[in-house]
Short mmCIF file of C-alpha atoms in Angstrom, two decimals:
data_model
loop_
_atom_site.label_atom_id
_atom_site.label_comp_id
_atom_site.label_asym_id
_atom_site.label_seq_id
_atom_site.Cartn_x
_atom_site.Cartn_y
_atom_site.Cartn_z
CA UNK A 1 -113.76 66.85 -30.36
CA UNK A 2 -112.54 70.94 -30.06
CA UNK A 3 -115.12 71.26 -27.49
CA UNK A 4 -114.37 68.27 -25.64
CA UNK A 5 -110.18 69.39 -26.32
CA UNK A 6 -111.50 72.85 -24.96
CA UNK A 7 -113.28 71.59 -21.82
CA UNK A 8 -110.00 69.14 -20.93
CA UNK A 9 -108.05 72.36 -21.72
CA UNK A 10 -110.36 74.49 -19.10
CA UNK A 11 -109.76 71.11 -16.10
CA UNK A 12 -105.93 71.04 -16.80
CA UNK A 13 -105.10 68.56 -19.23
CA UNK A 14 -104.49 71.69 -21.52
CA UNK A 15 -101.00 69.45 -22.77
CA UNK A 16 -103.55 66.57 -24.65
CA UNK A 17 -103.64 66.22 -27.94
CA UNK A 18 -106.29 64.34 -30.29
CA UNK A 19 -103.23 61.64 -31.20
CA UNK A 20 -102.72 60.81 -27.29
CA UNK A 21 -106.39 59.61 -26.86
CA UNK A 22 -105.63 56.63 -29.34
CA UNK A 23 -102.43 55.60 -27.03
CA UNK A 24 -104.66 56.53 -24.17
CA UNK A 25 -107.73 54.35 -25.73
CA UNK A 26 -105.10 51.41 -26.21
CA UNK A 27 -103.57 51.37 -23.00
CA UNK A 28 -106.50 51.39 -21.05
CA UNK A 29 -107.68 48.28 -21.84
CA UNK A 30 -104.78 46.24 -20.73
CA UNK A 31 -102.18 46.01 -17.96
CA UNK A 32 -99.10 47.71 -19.87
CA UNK A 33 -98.00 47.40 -23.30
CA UNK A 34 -95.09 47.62 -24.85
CA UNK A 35 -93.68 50.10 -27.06
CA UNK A 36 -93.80 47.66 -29.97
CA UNK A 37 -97.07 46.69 -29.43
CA UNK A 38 -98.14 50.77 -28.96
CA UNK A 39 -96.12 51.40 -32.06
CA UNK A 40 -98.26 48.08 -34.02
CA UNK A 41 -101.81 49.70 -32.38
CA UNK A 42 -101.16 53.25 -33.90
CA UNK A 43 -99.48 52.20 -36.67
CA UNK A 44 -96.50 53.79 -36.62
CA UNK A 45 -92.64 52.71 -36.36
CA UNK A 46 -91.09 52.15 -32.61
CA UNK A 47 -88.95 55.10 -32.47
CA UNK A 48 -92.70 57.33 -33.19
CA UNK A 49 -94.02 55.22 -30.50
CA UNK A 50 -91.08 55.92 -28.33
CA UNK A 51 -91.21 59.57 -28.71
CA UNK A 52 -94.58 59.23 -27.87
CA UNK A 53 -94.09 57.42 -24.55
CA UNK A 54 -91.26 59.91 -23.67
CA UNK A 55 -93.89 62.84 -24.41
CA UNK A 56 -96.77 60.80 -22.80
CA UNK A 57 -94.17 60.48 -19.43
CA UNK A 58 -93.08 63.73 -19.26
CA UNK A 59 -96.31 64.81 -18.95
CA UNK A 60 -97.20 62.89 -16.21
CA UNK A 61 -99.74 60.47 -18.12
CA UNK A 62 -97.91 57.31 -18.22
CA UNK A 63 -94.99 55.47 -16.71
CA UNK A 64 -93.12 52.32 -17.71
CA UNK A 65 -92.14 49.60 -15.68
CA UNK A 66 -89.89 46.33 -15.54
CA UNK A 67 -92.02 43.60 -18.19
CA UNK A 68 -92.87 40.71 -15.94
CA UNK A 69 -91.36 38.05 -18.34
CA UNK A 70 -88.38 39.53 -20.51
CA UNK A 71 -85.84 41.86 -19.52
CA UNK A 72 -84.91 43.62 -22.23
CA UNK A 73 -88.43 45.23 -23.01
CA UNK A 74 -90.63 47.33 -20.41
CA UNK A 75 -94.19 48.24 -20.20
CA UNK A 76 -96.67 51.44 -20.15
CA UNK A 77 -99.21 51.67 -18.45
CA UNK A 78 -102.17 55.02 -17.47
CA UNK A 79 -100.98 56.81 -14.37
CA UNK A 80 -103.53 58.18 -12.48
CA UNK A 81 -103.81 61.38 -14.38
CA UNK A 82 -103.93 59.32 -17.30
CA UNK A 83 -106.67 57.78 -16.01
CA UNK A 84 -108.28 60.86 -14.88
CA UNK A 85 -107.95 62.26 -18.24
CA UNK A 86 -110.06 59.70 -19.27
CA UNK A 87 -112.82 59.64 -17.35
CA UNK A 88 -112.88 63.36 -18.20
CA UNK A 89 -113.29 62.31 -21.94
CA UNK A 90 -115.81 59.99 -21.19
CA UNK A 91 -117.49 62.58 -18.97
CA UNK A 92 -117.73 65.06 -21.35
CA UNK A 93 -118.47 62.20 -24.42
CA UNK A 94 -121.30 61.46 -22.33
CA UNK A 95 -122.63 64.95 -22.14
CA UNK A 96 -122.30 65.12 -26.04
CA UNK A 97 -124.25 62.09 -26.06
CA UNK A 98 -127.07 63.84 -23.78
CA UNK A 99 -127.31 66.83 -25.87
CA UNK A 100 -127.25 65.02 -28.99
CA UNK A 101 -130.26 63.01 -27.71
CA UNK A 102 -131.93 66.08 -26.80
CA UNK A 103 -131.59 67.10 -30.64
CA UNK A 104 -132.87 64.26 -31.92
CA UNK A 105 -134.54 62.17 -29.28
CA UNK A 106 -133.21 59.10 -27.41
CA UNK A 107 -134.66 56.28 -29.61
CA UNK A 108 -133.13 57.47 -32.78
CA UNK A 109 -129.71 58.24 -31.03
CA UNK A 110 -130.21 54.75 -30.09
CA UNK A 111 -131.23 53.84 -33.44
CA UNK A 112 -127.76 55.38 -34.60
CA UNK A 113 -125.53 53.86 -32.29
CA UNK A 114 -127.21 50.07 -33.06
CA UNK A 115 -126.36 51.02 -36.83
CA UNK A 116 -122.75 52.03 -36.21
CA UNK A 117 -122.08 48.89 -34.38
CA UNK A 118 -123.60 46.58 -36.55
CA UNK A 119 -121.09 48.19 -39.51
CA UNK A 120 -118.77 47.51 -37.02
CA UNK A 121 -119.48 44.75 -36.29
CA UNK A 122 -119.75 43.30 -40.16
CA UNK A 123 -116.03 44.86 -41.15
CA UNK A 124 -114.94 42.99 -38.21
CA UNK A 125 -115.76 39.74 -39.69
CA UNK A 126 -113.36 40.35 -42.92
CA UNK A 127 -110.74 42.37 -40.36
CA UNK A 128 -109.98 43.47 -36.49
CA UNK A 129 -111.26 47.32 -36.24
CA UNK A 130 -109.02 49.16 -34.23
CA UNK A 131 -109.45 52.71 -33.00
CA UNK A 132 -105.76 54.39 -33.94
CA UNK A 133 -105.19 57.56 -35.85
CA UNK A 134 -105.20 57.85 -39.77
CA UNK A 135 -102.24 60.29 -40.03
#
């Protein structure tokens, strides 16, 4: 993760930190969330999930909008550097991934990755796995 923190660094998205990729990994898989639901995902309280989405704005990453259905709460969503942050991380993940296969050839890096999802897979049957941050 420093080298892939490094290489973001190098193609301007120097401001990222390892705890934004878990907001980032959340968000981009649905149309918006809320802060309550952000603050649920990372397991922390509102107001850290607030300060979050303030930081997260500032930067240019995210943006809220009006929720479609109540009034008093409003959504986040990726903006498009957000989004182009992330297909830098995957970018890079990949290239990992390549060199990585290159250590150890592709059928047992494809050996390991059929492991890791089946243990996934099995603690998912006694709870839901979420990717968030163990702070």
């Amino acid at each position: 993760m420093d080298d892939v923190h490094e290489q973001l660094a190098a193609e301007g998205f120097g401001d990222v930190r390892p705890a934004h990729g878990f907001a980032f990994q959340f968000l981009s898989h649905r149309d918006g969330a809320t802060a309550v639901e952000l603050a649920e995902h990372l397991g922390v309280t509102k107001q850290a999930a607030v300060q979050l989405i303030d930081e997260l704005e500032r930067r240019g990453y995210v943006h809220r909008r009006a929720h479609p259905t109540d009034r008093r709460s409003r959504l986040v969503a990726l903006t498009t550097r957000g989004w182009d942050c992330i297909e830098r991380v995957v970018a890079r993940s990949q290239q990992v991934e390549q060199h990585w296969a290159t250590l150890v050839g592709d059928g047992a890096l494809d050996g390991l990755r059929d492991c890791l999802t089946a243990f996934v897979r099995d603690a998912a049957t006694r709870r839901p796995v979420t990717l968030r941050p163990v702070w």
